[in-house]
PDB file of C-alpha atoms and ligand atoms in Angstrom:
ATOM      1  CA  MET A   1       0.000   0.000   0.000  1.00 76.00           C
ATOM      2  CA  ARG A   2       1.304   3.413  -0.948  1.00 95.00           C
ATOM      3  CA  ASN A   3       0.949   6.271   1.515  1.00 95.00           C
ATOM      4  CA  ILE A   4      -0.963   9.393   0.558  1.00 98.00           C
ATOM      5  CA  LEU A   5       1.149  12.555   0.585  1.00 98.00           C
ATOM      6  CA  ILE A   6      -0.489  15.963   0.421  1.00 98.00           C
ATOM      7  CA  ALA A   7       2.125  18.687  -0.038  1.00 99.00           C
ATOM      8  CA  GLY A   8       1.552  22.426  -0.204  1.00 98.00           C
ATOM      9  CA  ASN A   9       3.586  24.469  -2.652  1.00 98.00           C
ATOM     10  CA  TRP A  10       3.353  28.016  -1.386  1.00 98.00           C
ATOM     11  CA  LYS A  11       5.337  29.363  -4.352  1.00 98.00           C
ATOM     12  CA  MET A  12       6.337  33.030  -3.834  1.00 98.00           C
ATOM     13  CA  ASN A  13       3.521  33.842  -1.431  1.00 98.00           C
ATOM     14  CA  GLY A  14       3.205  34.869   2.188  1.00 98.00           C
ATOM     15  CA  SER A  15       4.885  36.963   4.820  1.00 98.00           C
ATOM     16  CA  ARG A  16       6.226  36.051   8.236  1.00 98.00           C
ATOM     17  CA  ALA A  17       2.879  37.071   9.721  1.00 98.00           C
ATOM     18  CA  SER A  18       0.658  35.227   7.220  1.00 98.00           C
ATOM     19  CA  ILE A  19       2.781  32.088   7.472  1.00 98.00           C
ATOM     20  CA  LYS A  20       2.479  32.092  11.254  1.00 98.00           C
ATOM     21  CA  GLU A  21      -1.299  32.326  10.938  1.00 98.00           C
ATOM     22  CA  LEU A  22      -1.398  29.560   8.316  1.00 98.00           C
ATOM     23  CA  LEU A  23       0.781  27.223  10.372  1.00 98.00           C
ATOM     24  CA  ASP A  24      -1.210  27.900  13.556  1.00 98.00           C
ATOM     25  CA  GLY A  25      -4.315  26.887  11.633  1.00 98.00           C
ATOM     26  CA  LEU A  26      -2.695  23.744  10.245  1.00 98.00           C
ATOM     27  CA  LYS A  27      -1.361  22.662  13.623  1.00 98.00           C
ATOM     28  CA  ALA A  28      -4.779  23.177  15.198  1.00 98.00           C
ATOM     29  CA  GLY A  29      -6.490  20.944  12.628  1.00 98.00           C
ATOM     30  CA  ILE A  30      -3.893  18.329  11.686  1.00 98.00           C
ATOM     31  CA  ASP A  31      -5.293  15.725  14.094  1.00 98.00           C
ATOM     32  CA  LYS A  32      -8.330  15.364  11.823  1.00 97.00           C
ATOM     33  CA  VAL A  33      -6.121  14.254   8.925  1.00 98.00           C
ATOM     34  CA  THR A  34      -5.809  10.544   9.558  1.00 97.00           C
ATOM     35  CA  ASN A  35      -5.246   9.061   6.119  1.00 97.00           C
ATOM     36  CA  ALA A  36      -2.542  11.247   4.624  1.00 98.00           C
ATOM     37  CA  LYS A  37       0.828  12.716   5.416  1.00 98.00           C
ATOM     38  CA  MET A  38       0.937  16.495   5.098  1.00 98.00           C
ATOM     39  CA  ALA A  39       3.837  18.756   4.175  1.00 98.00           C
ATOM     40  CA  VAL A  40       4.381  22.387   3.211  1.00 99.00           C
ATOM     41  CA  CYS A  41       7.052  23.691   0.825  1.00 99.00           C
ATOM     42  CA  ALA A  42       7.941  27.239   1.750  1.00 98.00           C
ATOM     43  CA  PRO A  43       9.993  30.031   0.177  1.00 98.00           C
ATOM     44  CA  SER A  44      13.530  29.322   1.397  1.00 98.00           C
ATOM     45  CA  ILE A  45      13.836  32.570   3.305  1.00 98.00           C
ATOM     46  CA  TYR A  46      11.037  31.403   5.611  1.00 98.00           C
ATOM     47  CA  LEU A  47      12.373  27.903   6.263  1.00 98.00           C
ATOM     48  CA  ALA A  48      13.816  28.860   9.646  1.00 98.00           C
ATOM     49  CA  ASP A  49      10.423  30.199  10.754  1.00 98.00           C
ATOM     50  CA  VAL A  50       8.627  27.142   9.389  1.00 98.00           C
ATOM     51  CA  ALA A  51      11.091  24.764  11.053  1.00 98.00           C
ATOM     52  CA  GLU A  52      10.635  26.468  14.402  1.00 98.00           C
ATOM     53  CA  GLN A  53       6.857  26.518  14.152  1.00 98.00           C
ATOM     54  CA  LEU A  54       6.396  22.958  12.889  1.00 98.00           C
ATOM     55  CA  ALA A  55       9.001  21.264  15.106  1.00 98.00           C
ATOM     56  CA  GLY A  56       7.355  18.371  16.929  1.00 97.00           C
ATOM     57  CA  SER A  57       4.169  18.555  14.806  1.00 98.00           C
ATOM     58  CA  ALA A  58       2.901  15.907  12.402  1.00 98.00           C
ATOM     59  CA  ILE A  59       3.477  18.249   9.453  1.00 98.00           C
ATOM     60  CA  SER A  60       6.704  18.020   7.442  1.00 98.00           C
ATOM     61  CA  TRP A  61       8.270  20.829   5.460  1.00 99.00           C
ATOM     62  CA  GLY A  62      10.450  21.417   2.465  1.00 99.00           C
ATOM     63  CA  ALA A  63      11.879  23.840  -0.079  1.00 99.00           C
ATOM     64  CA  GLN A  64      10.771  24.603  -3.622  1.00 98.00           C
ATOM     65  CA  ASP A  65      14.043  24.347  -5.526  1.00 98.00           C
ATOM     66  CA  VAL A  66      17.736  23.641  -4.995  1.00 98.00           C
ATOM     67  CA  SER A  67      21.067  24.310  -6.674  1.00 98.00           C
ATOM     68  CA  THR A  68      22.865  21.450  -8.398  1.00 98.00           C
ATOM     69  CA  GLU A  69      26.086  22.703  -6.788  1.00 98.00           C
ATOM     70  CA  ALA A  70      27.305  21.957  -3.267  1.00 98.00           C
ATOM     71  CA  SER A  71      28.819  25.383  -2.520  1.00 98.00           C
ATOM     72  CA  GLY A  72      30.806  28.202  -4.075  1.00 98.00           C
ATOM     73  CA  ALA A  73      30.399  31.181  -6.365  1.00 98.00           C
ATOM     74  CA  TYR A  74      26.743  30.778  -7.336  1.00 98.00           C
ATOM     75  CA  THR A  75      25.122  34.052  -6.302  1.00 98.00           C
ATOM     76  CA  GLY A  76      21.511  33.670  -5.236  1.00 97.00           C
ATOM     77  CA  GLU A  77      21.562  29.868  -5.184  1.00 98.00           C
ATOM     78  CA  ILE A  78      20.783  27.645  -2.189  1.00 98.00           C
ATOM     79  CA  SER A  79      22.403  24.240  -1.708  1.00 98.00           C
ATOM     80  CA  ALA A  80      20.780  21.002  -0.602  1.00 98.00           C
ATOM     81  CA  SER A  81      22.869  20.874   2.576  1.00 98.00           C
ATOM     82  CA  MET A  82      21.648  24.375   3.503  1.00 98.00           C
ATOM     83  CA  ILE A  83      18.044  23.282   3.032  1.00 98.00           C
ATOM     84  CA  LYS A  84      18.631  20.112   5.019  1.00 98.00           C
ATOM     85  CA  GLU A  85      20.075  22.153   7.870  1.00 98.00           C
ATOM     86  CA  PHE A  86      16.599  23.620   8.425  1.00 98.00           C
ATOM     87  CA  GLY A  87      15.034  20.208   8.935  1.00 98.00           C
ATOM     88  CA  CYS A  88      13.468  19.904   5.501  1.00 98.00           C
ATOM     89  CA  LYS A  89      12.191  16.488   4.544  1.00 98.00           C
ATOM     90  CA  TYR A  90      11.341  17.417   0.942  1.00 98.00           C
ATOM     91  CA  THR A  91      12.510  19.639  -1.884  1.00 98.00           C
ATOM     92  CA  ILE A  92      10.401  20.248  -4.966  1.00 99.00           C
ATOM     93  CA  ILE A  93      12.390  19.995  -8.199  1.00 98.00           C
ATOM     94  CA  GLY A  94      11.493  20.628 -11.821  1.00 98.00           C
ATOM     95  CA  HIS A  95       8.295  22.528 -11.165  1.00 98.00           C
ATOM     96  CA  SER A  96       6.864  23.738 -14.482  1.00 98.00           C
ATOM     97  CA  GLU A  97       7.360  27.343 -13.365  1.00 98.00           C
ATOM     98  CA  ARG A  98      11.098  26.615 -13.007  1.00 98.00           C
ATOM     99  CA  ARG A  99      11.144  24.805 -16.349  1.00 98.00           C
ATOM    100  CA  THR A 100       9.254  27.635 -18.098  1.00 97.00           C
ATOM    101  CA  TYR A 101      10.643  30.812 -16.491  1.00 98.00           C
ATOM    102  CA  HIS A 102      14.149  29.601 -15.681  1.00 98.00           C
ATOM    103  CA  GLY A 103      14.781  27.279 -18.602  1.00 98.00           C
ATOM    104  CA  GLU A 104      15.316  24.173 -16.478  1.00 98.00           C
ATOM    105  CA  THR A 105      15.916  21.148 -18.665  1.00 98.00           C
ATOM    106  CA  ASP A 106      15.169  17.469 -18.029  1.00 98.00           C
ATOM    107  CA  GLU A 107      18.881  16.918 -17.521  1.00 98.00           C
ATOM    108  CA  LEU A 108      19.250  19.711 -14.958  1.00 98.00           C
ATOM    109  CA  VAL A 109      16.202  18.462 -13.051  1.00 98.00           C
ATOM    110  CA  ALA A 110      17.616  14.923 -13.079  1.00 98.00           C
ATOM    111  CA  LYS A 111      20.825  16.278 -11.517  1.00 98.00           C
ATOM    112  CA  LYS A 112      18.799  18.048  -8.825  1.00 98.00           C
ATOM    113  CA  PHE A 113      16.993  14.770  -8.086  1.00 98.00           C
ATOM    114  CA  ALA A 114      20.238  13.140  -6.934  1.00 98.00           C
ATOM    115  CA  VAL A 115      21.488  16.241  -5.119  1.00 98.00           C
ATOM    116  CA  VAL A 116      18.345  16.294  -2.940  1.00 98.00           C
ATOM    117  CA  LEU A 117      18.632  12.573  -2.177  1.00 98.00           C
ATOM    118  CA  GLU A 118      22.320  12.814  -1.345  1.00 98.00           C
ATOM    119  CA  ALA A 119      21.519  15.481   1.245  1.00 98.00           C
ATOM    120  CA  GLY A 120      19.109  13.053   2.916  1.00 98.00           C
ATOM    121  CA  MET A 121      15.852  14.565   1.642  1.00 98.00           C
ATOM    122  CA  THR A 122      13.109  13.357  -0.687  1.00 98.00           C
ATOM    123  CA  PRO A 123      12.734  15.071  -4.051  1.00 98.00           C
ATOM    124  CA  ILE A 124       9.202  15.919  -5.160  1.00 99.00           C
ATOM    125  CA  PHE A 125       9.875  15.596  -8.863  1.00 99.00           C
ATOM    126  CA  CYS A 126       7.398  17.540 -11.032  1.00 98.00           C
ATOM    127  CA  ILE A 127       6.502  16.515 -14.550  1.00 98.00           C
ATOM    128  CA  GLY A 128       3.639  17.356 -16.878  1.00 98.00           C
ATOM    129  CA  GLU A 129       2.649  18.510 -20.340  1.00 98.00           C
ATOM    130  CA  THR A 130       1.684  21.995 -21.534  1.00 96.00           C
ATOM    131  CA  LEU A 131      -1.675  22.720 -23.143  1.00 95.00           C
ATOM    132  CA  GLU A 132      -0.013  22.805 -26.555  1.00 95.00           C
ATOM    133  CA  GLU A 133       1.526  19.382 -25.949  1.00 97.00           C
ATOM    134  CA  ARG A 134      -1.795  17.935 -24.804  1.00 95.00           C
ATOM    135  CA  GLU A 135      -3.553  19.321 -27.855  1.00 94.00           C
ATOM    136  CA  LYS A 136      -0.879  17.831 -30.094  1.00 97.00           C
ATOM    137  CA  GLY A 137      -1.549  14.456 -28.484  1.00 97.00           C
ATOM    138  CA  ILE A 138       1.964  14.074 -27.106  1.00 98.00           C
ATOM    139  CA  THR A 139       1.213  14.047 -23.345  1.00 98.00           C
ATOM    140  CA  GLU A 140       2.535  10.506 -22.933  1.00 98.00           C
ATOM    141  CA  GLU A 141       5.664  11.219 -24.935  1.00 98.00           C
ATOM    142  CA  VAL A 142       6.412  14.282 -22.772  1.00 98.00           C
ATOM    143  CA  VAL A 143       5.926  12.675 -19.353  1.00 98.00           C
ATOM    144  CA  ALA A 144       7.799   9.541 -20.461  1.00 98.00           C
ATOM    145  CA  ARG A 145      10.759  11.686 -21.570  1.00 98.00           C
ATOM    146  CA  GLN A 146      10.750  13.616 -18.267  1.00 98.00           C
ATOM    147  CA  VAL A 147      10.710  10.450 -16.136  1.00 98.00           C
ATOM    148  CA  GLN A 148      13.195   8.661 -18.375  1.00 98.00           C
ATOM    149  CA  ALA A 149      15.717  11.485 -17.851  1.00 98.00           C
ATOM    150  CA  VAL A 150      16.041  10.491 -14.175  1.00 98.00           C
ATOM    151  CA  ILE A 151      16.066   6.762 -14.927  1.00 98.00           C
ATOM    152  CA  ASP A 152      18.758   7.226 -17.599  1.00 98.00           C
ATOM    153  CA  MET A 153      20.977   9.332 -15.344  1.00 98.00           C
ATOM    154  CA  HIS A 154      20.575   7.469 -12.039  1.00 98.00           C
ATOM    155  CA  GLY A 155      18.616   4.233 -12.581  1.00 98.00           C
ATOM    156  CA  ALA A 156      15.085   3.273 -11.558  1.00 98.00           C
ATOM    157  CA  ALA A 157      16.056   2.349  -7.990  1.00 98.00           C
ATOM    158  CA  VAL A 158      17.113   5.957  -7.373  1.00 98.00           C
ATOM    159  CA  LEU A 159      13.923   7.281  -8.950  1.00 98.00           C
ATOM    160  CA  GLY A 160      12.067   5.076  -6.464  1.00 98.00           C
ATOM    161  CA  LYS A 161      13.473   7.085  -3.556  1.00 98.00           C
ATOM    162  CA  GLY A 162      11.599  10.180  -4.689  1.00 98.00           C
ATOM    163  CA  VAL A 163       8.008  11.268  -5.112  1.00 98.00           C
ATOM    164  CA  ILE A 164       6.601  12.183  -8.535  1.00 98.00           C
ATOM    165  CA  ALA A 165       4.107  15.023  -8.956  1.00 98.00           C
ATOM    166  CA  TYR A 166       2.199  14.844 -12.223  1.00 98.00           C
ATOM    167  CA  GLU A 167       1.072  18.390 -12.912  1.00 98.00           C
ATOM    168  CA  PRO A 168      -0.506  19.146 -16.270  1.00 98.00           C
ATOM    169  CA  VAL A 169       0.770  22.686 -16.868  1.00 96.00           C
ATOM    170  CA  TRP A 170      -2.610  23.807 -18.239  1.00 95.00           C
ATOM    171  CA  ALA A 171      -4.223  22.937 -14.900  1.00 95.00           C
ATOM    172  CA  ILE A 172      -1.802  24.854 -12.677  1.00 93.00           C
ATOM    173  CA  GLY A 173      -3.322  27.958 -11.160  1.00 91.00           C
ATOM    174  CA  THR A 174      -6.002  28.055 -13.854  1.00 91.00           C
ATOM    175  CA  GLY A 175      -8.931  26.520 -12.003  1.00 89.00           C
ATOM    176  CA  LYS A 176      -9.033  23.872 -14.783  1.00 88.00           C
ATOM    177  CA  THR A 177      -8.403  20.564 -13.061  1.00 89.00           C
ATOM    178  CA  ALA A 178      -7.742  17.448 -15.062  1.00 90.00           C
ATOM    179  CA  SER A 179     -10.769  15.187 -14.691  1.00 95.00           C
ATOM    180  CA  PRO A 180     -10.146  12.246 -12.363  1.00 97.00           C
ATOM    181  CA  GLU A 181     -10.150   9.955 -15.424  1.00 97.00           C
ATOM    182  CA  GLN A 182      -7.718  12.140 -17.384  1.00 96.00           C
ATOM    183  CA  ALA A 183      -5.369  12.273 -14.415  1.00 97.00           C
ATOM    184  CA  GLN A 184      -5.709   8.559 -13.656  1.00 98.00           C
ATOM    185  CA  ASP A 185      -4.849   7.679 -17.279  1.00 98.00           C
ATOM    186  CA  VAL A 186      -1.604   9.647 -17.152  1.00 98.00           C
ATOM    187  CA  HIS A 187      -0.705   8.354 -13.680  1.00 98.00           C
ATOM    188  CA  ALA A 188      -1.183   4.762 -14.857  1.00 98.00           C
ATOM    189  CA  PHE A 189       0.889   5.526 -17.944  1.00 98.00           C
ATOM    190  CA  ILE A 190       3.723   7.001 -15.823  1.00 98.00           C
ATOM    191  CA  ARG A 191       3.689   3.857 -13.695  1.00 98.00           C
ATOM    192  CA  SER A 192       3.872   1.723 -16.849  1.00 98.00           C
ATOM    193  CA  VAL A 193       6.931   3.655 -18.057  1.00 98.00           C
ATOM    194  CA  ILE A 194       8.671   3.065 -14.720  1.00 98.00           C
ATOM    195  CA  ALA A 195       7.591  -0.592 -14.711  1.00 98.00           C
ATOM    196  CA  LYS A 196       9.596  -1.176 -17.882  1.00 98.00           C
ATOM    197  CA  ALA A 197      12.702  -0.363 -15.828  1.00 98.00           C
ATOM    198  CA  ASP A 198      11.619  -1.757 -12.447  1.00 98.00           C
ATOM    199  CA  ALA A 199       8.194  -3.178 -11.614  1.00 98.00           C
ATOM    200  CA  GLY A 200       8.712  -2.896  -7.866  1.00 98.00           C
ATOM    201  CA  VAL A 201       9.589   0.791  -8.055  1.00 98.00           C
ATOM    202  CA  ALA A 202       6.557   1.408 -10.278  1.00 98.00           C
ATOM    203  CA  GLU A 203       4.290  -0.272  -7.760  1.00 98.00           C
ATOM    204  CA  ASN A 204       5.626   1.588  -4.728  1.00 98.00           C
ATOM    205  CA  ILE A 205       6.408   5.113  -5.902  1.00 98.00           C
ATOM    206  CA  ILE A 206       4.051   7.880  -4.791  1.00 98.00           C
ATOM    207  CA  ILE A 207       2.618   9.789  -7.762  1.00 98.00           C
ATOM    208  CA  GLN A 208       0.850  12.968  -6.686  1.00 98.00           C
ATOM    209  CA  TYR A 209      -1.525  14.956  -8.860  1.00 98.00           C
ATOM    210  CA  GLY A 210      -1.144  18.735  -9.022  1.00 97.00           C
ATOM    211  CA  GLY A 211      -3.076  21.450 -10.801  1.00 97.00           C
ATOM    212  CA  SER A 212      -6.010  23.297  -9.226  1.00 95.00           C
ATOM    213  CA  MET A 213      -6.651  20.546  -6.687  1.00 97.00           C
ATOM    214  CA  ASN A 214      -8.946  21.886  -3.997  1.00 97.00           C
ATOM    215  CA  ALA A 215     -11.317  20.826  -1.244  1.00 96.00           C
ATOM    216  CA  GLY A 216     -14.098  20.295  -3.801  1.00 97.00           C
ATOM    217  CA  ASN A 217     -12.313  17.993  -6.245  1.00 97.00           C
ATOM    218  CA  ALA A 218      -9.727  16.278  -4.035  1.00 98.00           C
ATOM    219  CA  LYS A 219     -11.871  13.315  -3.049  1.00 98.00           C
ATOM    220  CA  ASP A 220     -12.603  12.256  -6.636  1.00 98.00           C
ATOM    221  CA  LEU A 221      -8.979  12.674  -7.671  1.00 98.00           C
ATOM    222  CA  LEU A 222      -7.570  10.890  -4.622  1.00 98.00           C
ATOM    223  CA  SER A 223      -9.946   7.953  -5.015  1.00 97.00           C
ATOM    224  CA  GLN A 224      -8.301   7.016  -8.331  1.00 98.00           C
ATOM    225  CA  PRO A 225      -6.129   3.929  -7.968  1.00 98.00           C
ATOM    226  CA  ASP A 226      -2.898   5.504  -9.236  1.00 98.00           C
ATOM    227  CA  ILE A 227      -3.229   8.952  -7.598  1.00 98.00           C
ATOM    228  CA  ASP A 228      -1.373   8.925  -4.284  1.00 98.00           C
ATOM    229  CA  GLY A 229      -1.723  12.475  -3.106  1.00 98.00           C
ATOM    230  CA  GLY A 230      -1.504  16.030  -4.292  1.00 98.00           C
ATOM    231  CA  LEU A 231       0.843  18.944  -4.783  1.00 98.00           C
ATOM    232  CA  ILE A 232      -1.300  21.922  -3.948  1.00 98.00           C
ATOM    233  CA  GLY A 233      -0.614  25.552  -4.815  1.00 98.00           C
ATOM    234  CA  GLY A 234      -3.419  28.053  -4.274  1.00 97.00           C
ATOM    235  CA  ALA A 235      -5.485  25.876  -1.945  1.00 98.00           C
ATOM    236  CA  SER A 236      -2.513  25.306   0.367  1.00 98.00           C
ATOM    237  CA  LEU A 237      -2.445  28.969   1.409  1.00 98.00           C
ATOM    238  CA  LYS A 238      -5.535  28.745   3.620  1.00 98.00           C
ATOM    239  CA  ALA A 239      -5.489  26.313   6.519  1.00 98.00           C
ATOM    240  CA  PRO A 240      -9.137  25.145   6.249  1.00 98.00           C
ATOM    241  CA  ASP A 241      -8.802  24.497   2.499  1.00 98.00           C
ATOM    242  CA  PHE A 242      -5.530  22.608   2.816  1.00 98.00           C
ATOM    243  CA  LEU A 243      -6.775  20.547   5.765  1.00 98.00           C
ATOM    244  CA  ALA A 244      -9.972  19.722   3.857  1.00 98.00           C
ATOM    245  CA  ILE A 245      -7.846  18.204   1.084  1.00 98.00           C
ATOM    246  CA  GLY A 246      -6.021  16.152   3.737  1.00 98.00           C
ATOM    247  CA  THR A 247      -9.236  14.852   5.229  1.00 98.00           C
ATOM    248  CA  SER A 248     -10.557  13.902   1.754  1.00 97.00           C
ATOM    249  CA  ALA A 249      -7.842  11.264   1.427  1.00 95.00           C
TER     250      ALA A 249
HETATM  251  P1  PGA R   1      -2.278  25.103  -8.074  1.00 58.09           P
HETATM  252  O1  PGA R   1      -0.702  24.852  -8.192  1.00 58.09           O
HETATM  253  O2  PGA R   1      -2.818  24.135  -7.056  1.00 58.09           O
HETATM  254  O3  PGA R   1      -2.411  26.532  -7.645  1.00 58.09           O
HETATM  255  O4  PGA R   1      -2.848  24.845  -9.441  1.00 58.09           O
HETATM  256  C1  PGA R   1      -0.178  23.556  -8.141  1.00 58.09           C
HETATM  257  C2  PGA R   1       1.316  23.594  -8.343  1.00 58.09           C
HETATM  258  O5  PGA R   1       1.797  24.393  -9.166  1.00 58.09           O
HETATM  259  O6  PGA R   1       2.066  22.845  -7.687  1.00 58.09           O
END
């Protein structure tokens, strides 16, 4: 049985005050979430605050990106060991906003995958097709290529130490969720790609759905056999909404 993991991706949102309020709300309600693990991925500058406020709670935390480099002259970058120092369990890598606005390639994201693992954290590895790619009918080709990049660089056993987040780019922040059937089809396909390399990894790896998941649609998405959680943007910024997704699992 795979665990359900519901992770919030706060993106570039919040302030010290709003994060305190959000975390107070999450801590107050987390006991009601019995069927899922919950995590929040914060802007790096707030990780110290998040670590202090979530210490000893049932909620884990993580970062949203990482450098491929360990240290040195990389102005503005943050290394995996720095993130780990603040108690992070997860780091998101390859989010479509990083791929689109910062030109991150499959190869770069595959490098980040190993860097996060080597620091003792779990990568939340984002993949997904754009609207143009879906309309061209190449969704499967795109997600297979993205997953294969990690398998080719590190092997399937290493991939199996991470979490995959399937996020159709056209569903992110748009209010257009993939239907449960559309999402399930791609999740099953991703598992079949991994199974060609390692059936055990395919069976056990958590594949989250992301893209306008909210309290209203979470139950239908999470009840699909190959959907093992969610990566939640907008709906993770309000404690009641995020907790409601957790209790839908
Ligand atoms: P959204 O974002 O829930 O706001 O669509 C999801 C994500 O980008 O991870």
